[in-house]
CSV table of C-alpha atoms in Angstrom, one decimal:
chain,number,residue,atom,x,y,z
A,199,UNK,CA,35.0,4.0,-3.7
A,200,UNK,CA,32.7,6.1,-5.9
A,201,UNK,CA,28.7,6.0,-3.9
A,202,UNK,CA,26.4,4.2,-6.3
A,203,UNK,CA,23.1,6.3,-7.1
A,204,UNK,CA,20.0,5.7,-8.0
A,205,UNK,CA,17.6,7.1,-9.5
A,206,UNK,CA,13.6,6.7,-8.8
A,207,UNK,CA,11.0,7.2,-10.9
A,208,UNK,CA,7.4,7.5,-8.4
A,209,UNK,CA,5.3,9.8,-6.0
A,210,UNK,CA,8.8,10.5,-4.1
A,211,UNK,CA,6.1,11.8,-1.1
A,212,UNK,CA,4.3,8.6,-0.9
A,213,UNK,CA,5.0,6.7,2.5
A,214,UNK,CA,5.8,3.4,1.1
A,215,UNK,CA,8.4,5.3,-1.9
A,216,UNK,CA,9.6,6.5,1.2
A,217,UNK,CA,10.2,3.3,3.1
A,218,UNK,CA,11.8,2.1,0.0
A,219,UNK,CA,14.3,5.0,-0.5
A,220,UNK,CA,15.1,5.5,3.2
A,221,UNK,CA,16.1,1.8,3.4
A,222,UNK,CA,18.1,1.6,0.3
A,223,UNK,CA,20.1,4.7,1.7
A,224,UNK,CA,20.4,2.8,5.4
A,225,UNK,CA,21.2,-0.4,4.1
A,226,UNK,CA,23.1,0.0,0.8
A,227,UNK,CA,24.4,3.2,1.1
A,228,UNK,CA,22.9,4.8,-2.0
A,229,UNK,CA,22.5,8.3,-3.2
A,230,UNK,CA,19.0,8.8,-4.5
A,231,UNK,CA,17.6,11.6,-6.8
A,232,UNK,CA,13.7,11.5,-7.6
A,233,UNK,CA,11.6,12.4,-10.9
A,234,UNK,CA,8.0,12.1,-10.8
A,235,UNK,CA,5.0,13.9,-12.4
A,236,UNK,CA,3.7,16.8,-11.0
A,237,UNK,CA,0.2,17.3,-12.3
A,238,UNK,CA,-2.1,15.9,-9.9
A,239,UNK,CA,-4.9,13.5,-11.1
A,240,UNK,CA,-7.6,14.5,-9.7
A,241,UNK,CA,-9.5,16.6,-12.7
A,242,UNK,CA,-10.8,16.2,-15.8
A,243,UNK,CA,-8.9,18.9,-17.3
A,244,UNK,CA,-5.4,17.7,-14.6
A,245,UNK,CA,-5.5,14.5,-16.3
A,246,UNK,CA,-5.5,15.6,-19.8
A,247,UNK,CA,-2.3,17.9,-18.2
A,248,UNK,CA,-0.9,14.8,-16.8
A,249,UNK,CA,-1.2,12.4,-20.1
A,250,UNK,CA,0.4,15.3,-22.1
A,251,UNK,CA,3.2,15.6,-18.9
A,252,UNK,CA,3.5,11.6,-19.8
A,253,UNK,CA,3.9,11.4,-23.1
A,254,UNK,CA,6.7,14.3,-22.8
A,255,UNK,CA,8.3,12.8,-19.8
A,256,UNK,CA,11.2,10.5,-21.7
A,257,UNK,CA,12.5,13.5,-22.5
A,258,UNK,CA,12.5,14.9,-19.0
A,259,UNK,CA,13.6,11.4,-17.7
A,260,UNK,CA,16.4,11.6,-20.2
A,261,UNK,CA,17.4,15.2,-19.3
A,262,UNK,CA,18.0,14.4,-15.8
A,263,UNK,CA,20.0,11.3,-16.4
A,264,UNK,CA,22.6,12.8,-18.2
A,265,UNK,CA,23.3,15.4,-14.8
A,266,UNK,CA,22.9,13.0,-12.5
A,267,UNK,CA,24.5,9.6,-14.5
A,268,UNK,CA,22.7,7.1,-12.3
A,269,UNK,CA,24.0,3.6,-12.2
A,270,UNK,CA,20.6,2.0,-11.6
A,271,UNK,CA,16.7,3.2,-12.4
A,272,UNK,CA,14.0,1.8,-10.2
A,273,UNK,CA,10.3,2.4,-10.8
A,274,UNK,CA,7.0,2.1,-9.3
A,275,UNK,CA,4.0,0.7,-11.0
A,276,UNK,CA,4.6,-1.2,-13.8
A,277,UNK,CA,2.1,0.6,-15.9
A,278,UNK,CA,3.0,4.2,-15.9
A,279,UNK,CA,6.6,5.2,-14.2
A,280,UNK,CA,7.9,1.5,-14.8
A,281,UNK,CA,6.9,1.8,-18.7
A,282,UNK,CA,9.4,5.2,-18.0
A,283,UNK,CA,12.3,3.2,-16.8
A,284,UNK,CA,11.8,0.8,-19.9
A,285,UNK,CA,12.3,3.6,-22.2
A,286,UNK,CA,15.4,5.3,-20.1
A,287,UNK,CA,18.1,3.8,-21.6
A,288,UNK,CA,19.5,2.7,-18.5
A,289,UNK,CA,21.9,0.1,-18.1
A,290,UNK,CA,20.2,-1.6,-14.6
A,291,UNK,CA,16.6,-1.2,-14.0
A,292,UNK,CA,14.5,-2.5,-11.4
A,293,UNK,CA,10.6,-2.1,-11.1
A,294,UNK,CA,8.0,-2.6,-8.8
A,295,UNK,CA,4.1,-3.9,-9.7
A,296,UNK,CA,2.7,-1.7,-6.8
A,297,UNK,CA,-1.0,-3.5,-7.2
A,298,UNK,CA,-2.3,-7.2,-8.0
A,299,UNK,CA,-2.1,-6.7,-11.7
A,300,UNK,CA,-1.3,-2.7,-11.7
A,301,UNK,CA,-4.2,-3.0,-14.9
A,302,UNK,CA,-6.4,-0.6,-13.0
A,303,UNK,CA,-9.2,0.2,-13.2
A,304,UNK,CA,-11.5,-2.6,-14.7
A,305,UNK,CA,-12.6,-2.0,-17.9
A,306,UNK,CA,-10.9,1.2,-18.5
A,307,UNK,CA,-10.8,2.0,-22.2
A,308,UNK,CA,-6.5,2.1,-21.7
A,309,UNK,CA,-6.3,-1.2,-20.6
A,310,UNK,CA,-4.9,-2.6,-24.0
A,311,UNK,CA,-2.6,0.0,-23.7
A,312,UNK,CA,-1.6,-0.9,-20.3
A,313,UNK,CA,-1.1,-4.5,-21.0
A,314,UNK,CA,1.3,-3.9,-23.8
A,315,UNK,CA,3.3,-1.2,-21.8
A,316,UNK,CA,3.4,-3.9,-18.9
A,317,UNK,CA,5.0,-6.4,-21.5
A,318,UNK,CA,7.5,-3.6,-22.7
A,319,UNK,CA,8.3,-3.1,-18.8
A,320,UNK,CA,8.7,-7.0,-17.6
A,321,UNK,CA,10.6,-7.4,-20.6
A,322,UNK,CA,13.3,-4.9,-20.1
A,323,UNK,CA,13.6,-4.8,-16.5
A,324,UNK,CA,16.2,-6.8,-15.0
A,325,UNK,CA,14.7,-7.0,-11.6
A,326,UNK,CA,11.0,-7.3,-10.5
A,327,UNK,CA,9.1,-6.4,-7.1
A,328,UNK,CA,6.5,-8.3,-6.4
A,329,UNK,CA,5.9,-7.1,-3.1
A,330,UNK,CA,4.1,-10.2,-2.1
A,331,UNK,CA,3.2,-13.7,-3.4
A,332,UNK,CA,-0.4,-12.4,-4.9
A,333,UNK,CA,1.5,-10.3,-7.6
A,334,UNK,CA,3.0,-13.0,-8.9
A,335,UNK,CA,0.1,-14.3,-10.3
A,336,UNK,CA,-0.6,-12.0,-12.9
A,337,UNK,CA,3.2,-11.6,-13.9
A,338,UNK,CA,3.2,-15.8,-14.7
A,339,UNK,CA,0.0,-15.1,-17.0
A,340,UNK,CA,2.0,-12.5,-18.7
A,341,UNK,CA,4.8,-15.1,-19.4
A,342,UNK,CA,7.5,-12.7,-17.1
A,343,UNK,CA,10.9,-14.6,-16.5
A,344,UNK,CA,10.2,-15.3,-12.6
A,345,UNK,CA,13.7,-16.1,-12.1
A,346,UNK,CA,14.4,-11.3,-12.3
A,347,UNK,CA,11.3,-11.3,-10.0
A,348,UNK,CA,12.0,-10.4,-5.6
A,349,UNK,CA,8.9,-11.7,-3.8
A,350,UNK,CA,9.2,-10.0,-0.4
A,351,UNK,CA,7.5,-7.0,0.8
A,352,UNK,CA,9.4,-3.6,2.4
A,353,UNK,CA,8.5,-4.5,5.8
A,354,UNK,CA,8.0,-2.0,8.3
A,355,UNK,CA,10.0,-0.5,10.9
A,356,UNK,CA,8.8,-2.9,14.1
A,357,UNK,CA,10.6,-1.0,16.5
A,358,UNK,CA,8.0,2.4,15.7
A,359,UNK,CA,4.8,0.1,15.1
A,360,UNK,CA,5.4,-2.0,18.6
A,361,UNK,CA,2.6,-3.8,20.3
A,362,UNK,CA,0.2,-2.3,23.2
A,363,UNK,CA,-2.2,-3.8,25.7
A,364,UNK,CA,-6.1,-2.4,24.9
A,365,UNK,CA,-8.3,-3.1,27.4
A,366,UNK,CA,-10.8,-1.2,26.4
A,367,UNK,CA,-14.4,-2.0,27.4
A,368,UNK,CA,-15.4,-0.9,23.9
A,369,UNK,CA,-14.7,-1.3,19.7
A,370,UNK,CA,-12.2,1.2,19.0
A,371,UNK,CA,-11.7,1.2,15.8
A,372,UNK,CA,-9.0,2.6,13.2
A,373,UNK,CA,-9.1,2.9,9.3
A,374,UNK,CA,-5.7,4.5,7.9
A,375,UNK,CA,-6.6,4.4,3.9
A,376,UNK,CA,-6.8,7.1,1.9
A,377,UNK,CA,-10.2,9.1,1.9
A,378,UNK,CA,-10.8,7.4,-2.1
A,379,UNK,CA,-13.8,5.5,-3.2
A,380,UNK,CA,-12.1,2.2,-3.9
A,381,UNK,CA,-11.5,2.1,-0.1
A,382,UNK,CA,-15.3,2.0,0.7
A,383,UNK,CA,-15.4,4.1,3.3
A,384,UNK,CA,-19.0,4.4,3.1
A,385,UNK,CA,-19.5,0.6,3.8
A,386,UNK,CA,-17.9,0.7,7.5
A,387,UNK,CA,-19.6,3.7,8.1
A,388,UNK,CA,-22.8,2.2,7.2
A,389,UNK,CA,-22.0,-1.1,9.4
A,390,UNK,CA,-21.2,0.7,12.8
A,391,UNK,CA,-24.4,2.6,12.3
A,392,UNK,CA,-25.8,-0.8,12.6
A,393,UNK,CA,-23.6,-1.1,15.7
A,394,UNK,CA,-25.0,2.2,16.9
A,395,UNK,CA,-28.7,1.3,16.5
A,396,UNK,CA,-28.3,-2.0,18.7
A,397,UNK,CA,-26.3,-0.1,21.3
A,398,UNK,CA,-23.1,-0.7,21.1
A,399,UNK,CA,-20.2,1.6,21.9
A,400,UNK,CA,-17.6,1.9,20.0
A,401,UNK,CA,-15.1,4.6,18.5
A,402,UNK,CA,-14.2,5.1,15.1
A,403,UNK,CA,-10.9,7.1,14.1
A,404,UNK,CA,-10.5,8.1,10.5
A,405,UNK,CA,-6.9,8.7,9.3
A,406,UNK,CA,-5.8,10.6,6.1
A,407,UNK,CA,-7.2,12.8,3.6
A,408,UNK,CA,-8.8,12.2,0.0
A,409,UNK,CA,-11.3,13.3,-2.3
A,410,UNK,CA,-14.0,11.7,0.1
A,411,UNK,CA,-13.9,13.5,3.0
A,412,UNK,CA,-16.7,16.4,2.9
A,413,UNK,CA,-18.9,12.8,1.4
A,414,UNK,CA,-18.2,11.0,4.6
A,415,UNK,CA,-18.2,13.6,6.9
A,416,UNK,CA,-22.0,14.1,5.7
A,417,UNK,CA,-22.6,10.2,5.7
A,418,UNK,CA,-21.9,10.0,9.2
A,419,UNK,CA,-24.2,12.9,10.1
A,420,UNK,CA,-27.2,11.3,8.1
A,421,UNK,CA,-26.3,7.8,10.0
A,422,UNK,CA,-26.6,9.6,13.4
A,423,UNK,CA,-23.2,8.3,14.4
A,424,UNK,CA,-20.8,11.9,13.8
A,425,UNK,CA,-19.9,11.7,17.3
A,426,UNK,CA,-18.4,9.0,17.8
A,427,UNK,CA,-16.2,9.1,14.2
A,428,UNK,CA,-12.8,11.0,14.5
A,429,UNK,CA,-11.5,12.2,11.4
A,430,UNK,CA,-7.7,13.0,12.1
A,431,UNK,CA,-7.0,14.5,8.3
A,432,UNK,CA,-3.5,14.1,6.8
A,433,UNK,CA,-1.1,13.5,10.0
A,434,UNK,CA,2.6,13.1,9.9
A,435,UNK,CA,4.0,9.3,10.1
A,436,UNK,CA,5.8,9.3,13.3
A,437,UNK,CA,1.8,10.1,14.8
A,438,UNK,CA,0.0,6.9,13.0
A,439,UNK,CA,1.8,4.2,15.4
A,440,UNK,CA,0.1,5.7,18.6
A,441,UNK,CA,-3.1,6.1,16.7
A,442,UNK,CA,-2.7,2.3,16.1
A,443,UNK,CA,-1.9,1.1,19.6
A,444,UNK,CA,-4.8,2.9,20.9
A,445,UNK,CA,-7.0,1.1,18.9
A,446,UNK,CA,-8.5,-2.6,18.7
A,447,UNK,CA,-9.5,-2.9,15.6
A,448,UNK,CA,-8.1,-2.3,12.1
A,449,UNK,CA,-10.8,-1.8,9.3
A,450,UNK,CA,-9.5,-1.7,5.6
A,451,UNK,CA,-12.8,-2.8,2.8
A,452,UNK,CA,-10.8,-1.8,-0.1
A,453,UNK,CA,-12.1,-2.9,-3.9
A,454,UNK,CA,-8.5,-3.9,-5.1
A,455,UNK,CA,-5.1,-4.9,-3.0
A,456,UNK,CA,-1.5,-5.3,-3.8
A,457,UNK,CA,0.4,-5.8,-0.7
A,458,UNK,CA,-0.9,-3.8,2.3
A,459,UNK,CA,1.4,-1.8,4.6
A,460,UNK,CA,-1.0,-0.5,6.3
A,461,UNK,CA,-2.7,-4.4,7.4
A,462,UNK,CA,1.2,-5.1,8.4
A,463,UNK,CA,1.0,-1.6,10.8
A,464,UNK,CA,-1.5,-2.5,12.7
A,465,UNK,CA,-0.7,-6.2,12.8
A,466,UNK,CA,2.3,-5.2,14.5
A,467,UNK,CA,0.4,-3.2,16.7
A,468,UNK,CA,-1.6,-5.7,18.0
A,469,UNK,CA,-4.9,-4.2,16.2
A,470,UNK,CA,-7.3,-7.3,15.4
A,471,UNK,CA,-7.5,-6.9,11.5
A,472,UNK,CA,-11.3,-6.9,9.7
A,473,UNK,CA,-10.3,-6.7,5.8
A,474,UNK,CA,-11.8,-7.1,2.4
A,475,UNK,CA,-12.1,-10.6,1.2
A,476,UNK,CA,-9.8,-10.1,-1.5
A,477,UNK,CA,-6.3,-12.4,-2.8
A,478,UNK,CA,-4.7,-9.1,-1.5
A,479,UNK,CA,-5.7,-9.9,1.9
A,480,UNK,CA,-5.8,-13.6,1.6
A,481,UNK,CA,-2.6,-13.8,1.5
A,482,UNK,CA,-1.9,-12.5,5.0
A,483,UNK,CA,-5.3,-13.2,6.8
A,484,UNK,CA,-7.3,-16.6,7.3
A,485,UNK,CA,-11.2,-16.0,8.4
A,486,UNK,CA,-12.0,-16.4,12.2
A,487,UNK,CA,-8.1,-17.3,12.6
A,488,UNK,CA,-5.8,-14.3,12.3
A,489,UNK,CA,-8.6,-12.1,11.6
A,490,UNK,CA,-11.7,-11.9,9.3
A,491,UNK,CA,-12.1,-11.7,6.1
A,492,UNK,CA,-15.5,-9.6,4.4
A,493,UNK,CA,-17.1,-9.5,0.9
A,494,UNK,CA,-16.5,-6.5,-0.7
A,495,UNK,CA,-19.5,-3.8,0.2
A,496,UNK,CA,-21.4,-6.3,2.5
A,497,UNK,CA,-21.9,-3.6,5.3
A,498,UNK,CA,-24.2,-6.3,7.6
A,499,UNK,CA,-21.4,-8.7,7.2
A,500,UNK,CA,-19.0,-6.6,8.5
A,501,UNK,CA,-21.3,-5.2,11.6
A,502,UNK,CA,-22.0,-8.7,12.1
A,503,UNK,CA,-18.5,-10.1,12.4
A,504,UNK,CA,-17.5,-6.7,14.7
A,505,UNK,CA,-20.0,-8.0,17.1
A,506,UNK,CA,-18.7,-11.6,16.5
A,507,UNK,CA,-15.1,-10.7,17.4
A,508,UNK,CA,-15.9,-8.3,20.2
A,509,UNK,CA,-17.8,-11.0,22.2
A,510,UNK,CA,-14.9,-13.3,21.3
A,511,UNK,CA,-11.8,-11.7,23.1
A,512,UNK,CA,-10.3,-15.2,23.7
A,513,UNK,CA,-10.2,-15.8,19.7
A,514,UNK,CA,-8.8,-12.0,19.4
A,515,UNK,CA,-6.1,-12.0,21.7
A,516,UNK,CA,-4.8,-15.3,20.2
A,517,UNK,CA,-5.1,-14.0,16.6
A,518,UNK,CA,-3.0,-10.3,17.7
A,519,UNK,CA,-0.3,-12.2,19.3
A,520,UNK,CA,-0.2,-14.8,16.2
A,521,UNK,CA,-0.1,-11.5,14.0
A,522,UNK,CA,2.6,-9.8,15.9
A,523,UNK,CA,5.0,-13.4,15.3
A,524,UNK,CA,4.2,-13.5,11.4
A,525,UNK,CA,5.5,-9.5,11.4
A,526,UNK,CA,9.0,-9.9,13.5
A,527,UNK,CA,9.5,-13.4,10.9
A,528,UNK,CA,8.2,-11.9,7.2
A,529,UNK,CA,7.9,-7.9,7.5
A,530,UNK,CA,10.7,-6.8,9.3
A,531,UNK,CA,12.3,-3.4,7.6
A,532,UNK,CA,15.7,-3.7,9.3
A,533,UNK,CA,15.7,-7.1,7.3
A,534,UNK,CA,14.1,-7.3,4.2
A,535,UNK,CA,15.2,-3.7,3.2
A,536,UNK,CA,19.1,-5.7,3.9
A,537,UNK,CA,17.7,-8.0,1.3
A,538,UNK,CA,16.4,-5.4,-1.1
A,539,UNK,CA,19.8,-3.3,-0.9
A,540,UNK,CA,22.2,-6.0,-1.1
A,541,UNK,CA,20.2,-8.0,-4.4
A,542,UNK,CA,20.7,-4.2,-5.9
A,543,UNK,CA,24.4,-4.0,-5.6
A,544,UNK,CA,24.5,-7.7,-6.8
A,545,UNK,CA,22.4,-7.0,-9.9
A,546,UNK,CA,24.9,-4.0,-10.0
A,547,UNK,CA,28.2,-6.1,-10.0
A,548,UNK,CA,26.8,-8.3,-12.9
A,549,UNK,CA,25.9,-5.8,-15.4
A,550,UNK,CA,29.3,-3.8,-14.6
């Protein structure tokens, strides 16, 4: 029996495209090639280069279709590489709203542009992500058909992200989002130099690379705490689960959430979770139960609730092991990639 390929149409390098194509190959057995743009955003004069790379890229898309004849297209982000897919010509195509809305940023001058584009996506795709239960939200408002949408997140591999006992007499601290302003760095920097100033140890470990990095590198000179912050730069995945089980706290302050990965990482490594107060992270965490929930930039807030936790070990340890349960029942990889695979070959058979 001829093997069924796929084509995707993302940042192929990305850990969570990788997730997603590793466990389509494990589970379902598919042969996967990758397109993605390759001018990198982060320049005035790169993103001119990458709208131009855009607006050609149908062509491209269209090029490598006919030598590689996949049978299905799936796309991330419903506003840029899903819109793609739309246009392919494709006889299956499944796409994936990689944000709450994926109309980012806020008042961008595009955003009329995106929304239509959106439309043009739901309306031609005949499967939707919605990675968790917060997308789905914005997809009803846009009058999708919910009956193409898959609510149900990758899930991660829980046999690499296991549990570990910290006893650790101090905060140890991780953050593992990329070094990029809407992760607000700056604000958990800013409340463990509060931490610092009212003696209280702790160890912060900064994971990943991004734009910010010579910013916060300064930030935590002028805040007097640059010894006690770690900044690991870019590492390679199979290091970030020992990273986590050293630690015993996961930070993550970010302006905007889809479905975290990360949060589900360190939830499975038995890291007590501080996050944003955001439907991203509402979702998956409940204030003083499972973990705590912060307003977006409130650095006092966040020092505050630190201290809170740390003096509370009893409310910790119940909220880690509660955390670990909810990731072997919702998140688990081995699973929910089955799921994932098996709804592709079904959507497959139908449209044969």
């Amino acid at each position: 029996m001829k093997k069924r390929k796929i084509l995707f149409l993302g940042e192929s390098y990305r850990a969570d495209a990788i997730t997603w194509m590793r466990g389509l190959k494990e589970f379902g057995d598919f042969e996967i090639c990758t397109w993605e743009l390759k001018t990198p955003n982060n320049t005035n004069f790169n993103r001119f280069k990458r709208i131009t790379e855009y607006a050609f890229a149908p062509f491209a898309i269209k090029k490598i279709i006919r030598l590689e004849k996949p049978d299905i297209i799936i796309a991330e982000r419903t506003t840029s590489y899903g819109f793609l897919a739309a246009l392919s010509g494709v006889n299956t195509i499944a796409i994936a709203q990689q944000g709450r809305t994926d109309l980012w940023p806020e008042g961008s001058l595009l955003l009329p542009f995106k929304k239509i584009i959106q439309k043009y996506a739901f309306k031609k795709a005949h499967l939707i992500h919605a990675w968790g239960p917060v997308m789905t939200t914005s997809m009803k408002s846009t009058g999708v058909d919910m009956n193409k949408v898959l609510i149900l997140p990758k899930g991660i591999n829980l046999s690499i992200f296991s549990p570990s006992i910290n006893n650790a007499t101090k905060i140890e601290a991780i953050v593992t989002r990329s070094l990029e302003p809407e992760y607000k760095h700056d604000c958990i920097f800013k409340a463990f130099a509060i931490l610092d100033k009212k003696n209280i140890d702790f160890s912060l470990t900064i994971v990943g690379d991004g734009t910010q990095l010579g910013y916060l590198k300064k930030l935590a000179i002028e805040l007097n705490i640059q010894n006690k912050v770690v900044f690991t730069g870019r590492i390679a995945n199979t290091e970030l689960p020992k990273l986590l089980q050293k630690a015993n706290f996961y930070i993550s302050m970010p302006s905007t959430e889809g479905v975290s990965a990360s949060l589900f990482e360190a939830m499975a490594c038995n890291c007590y979770p501080i996050v944003s107060d955001i439907p991203g992270n509402q979702s998956w965490i409940k204030h003083r139960e499972n973990g705590q929930l912060i307003p977006i930039d409130n650095y006092i807030k966040l020092a505050n609730e630190l201290i809170w936790s740390f003096q509370n070990p009893h409310s910790r340890n119940k909220a880690i092991m509660q955390n670990r349960k909810f990731v072997e029942e919702n998140t688990n990889y081995n699973i929910n990639m089955k799921i994932i695979a098996d709804k592709y070959h079904e959507l497959l058979d139908l449209r044969s």
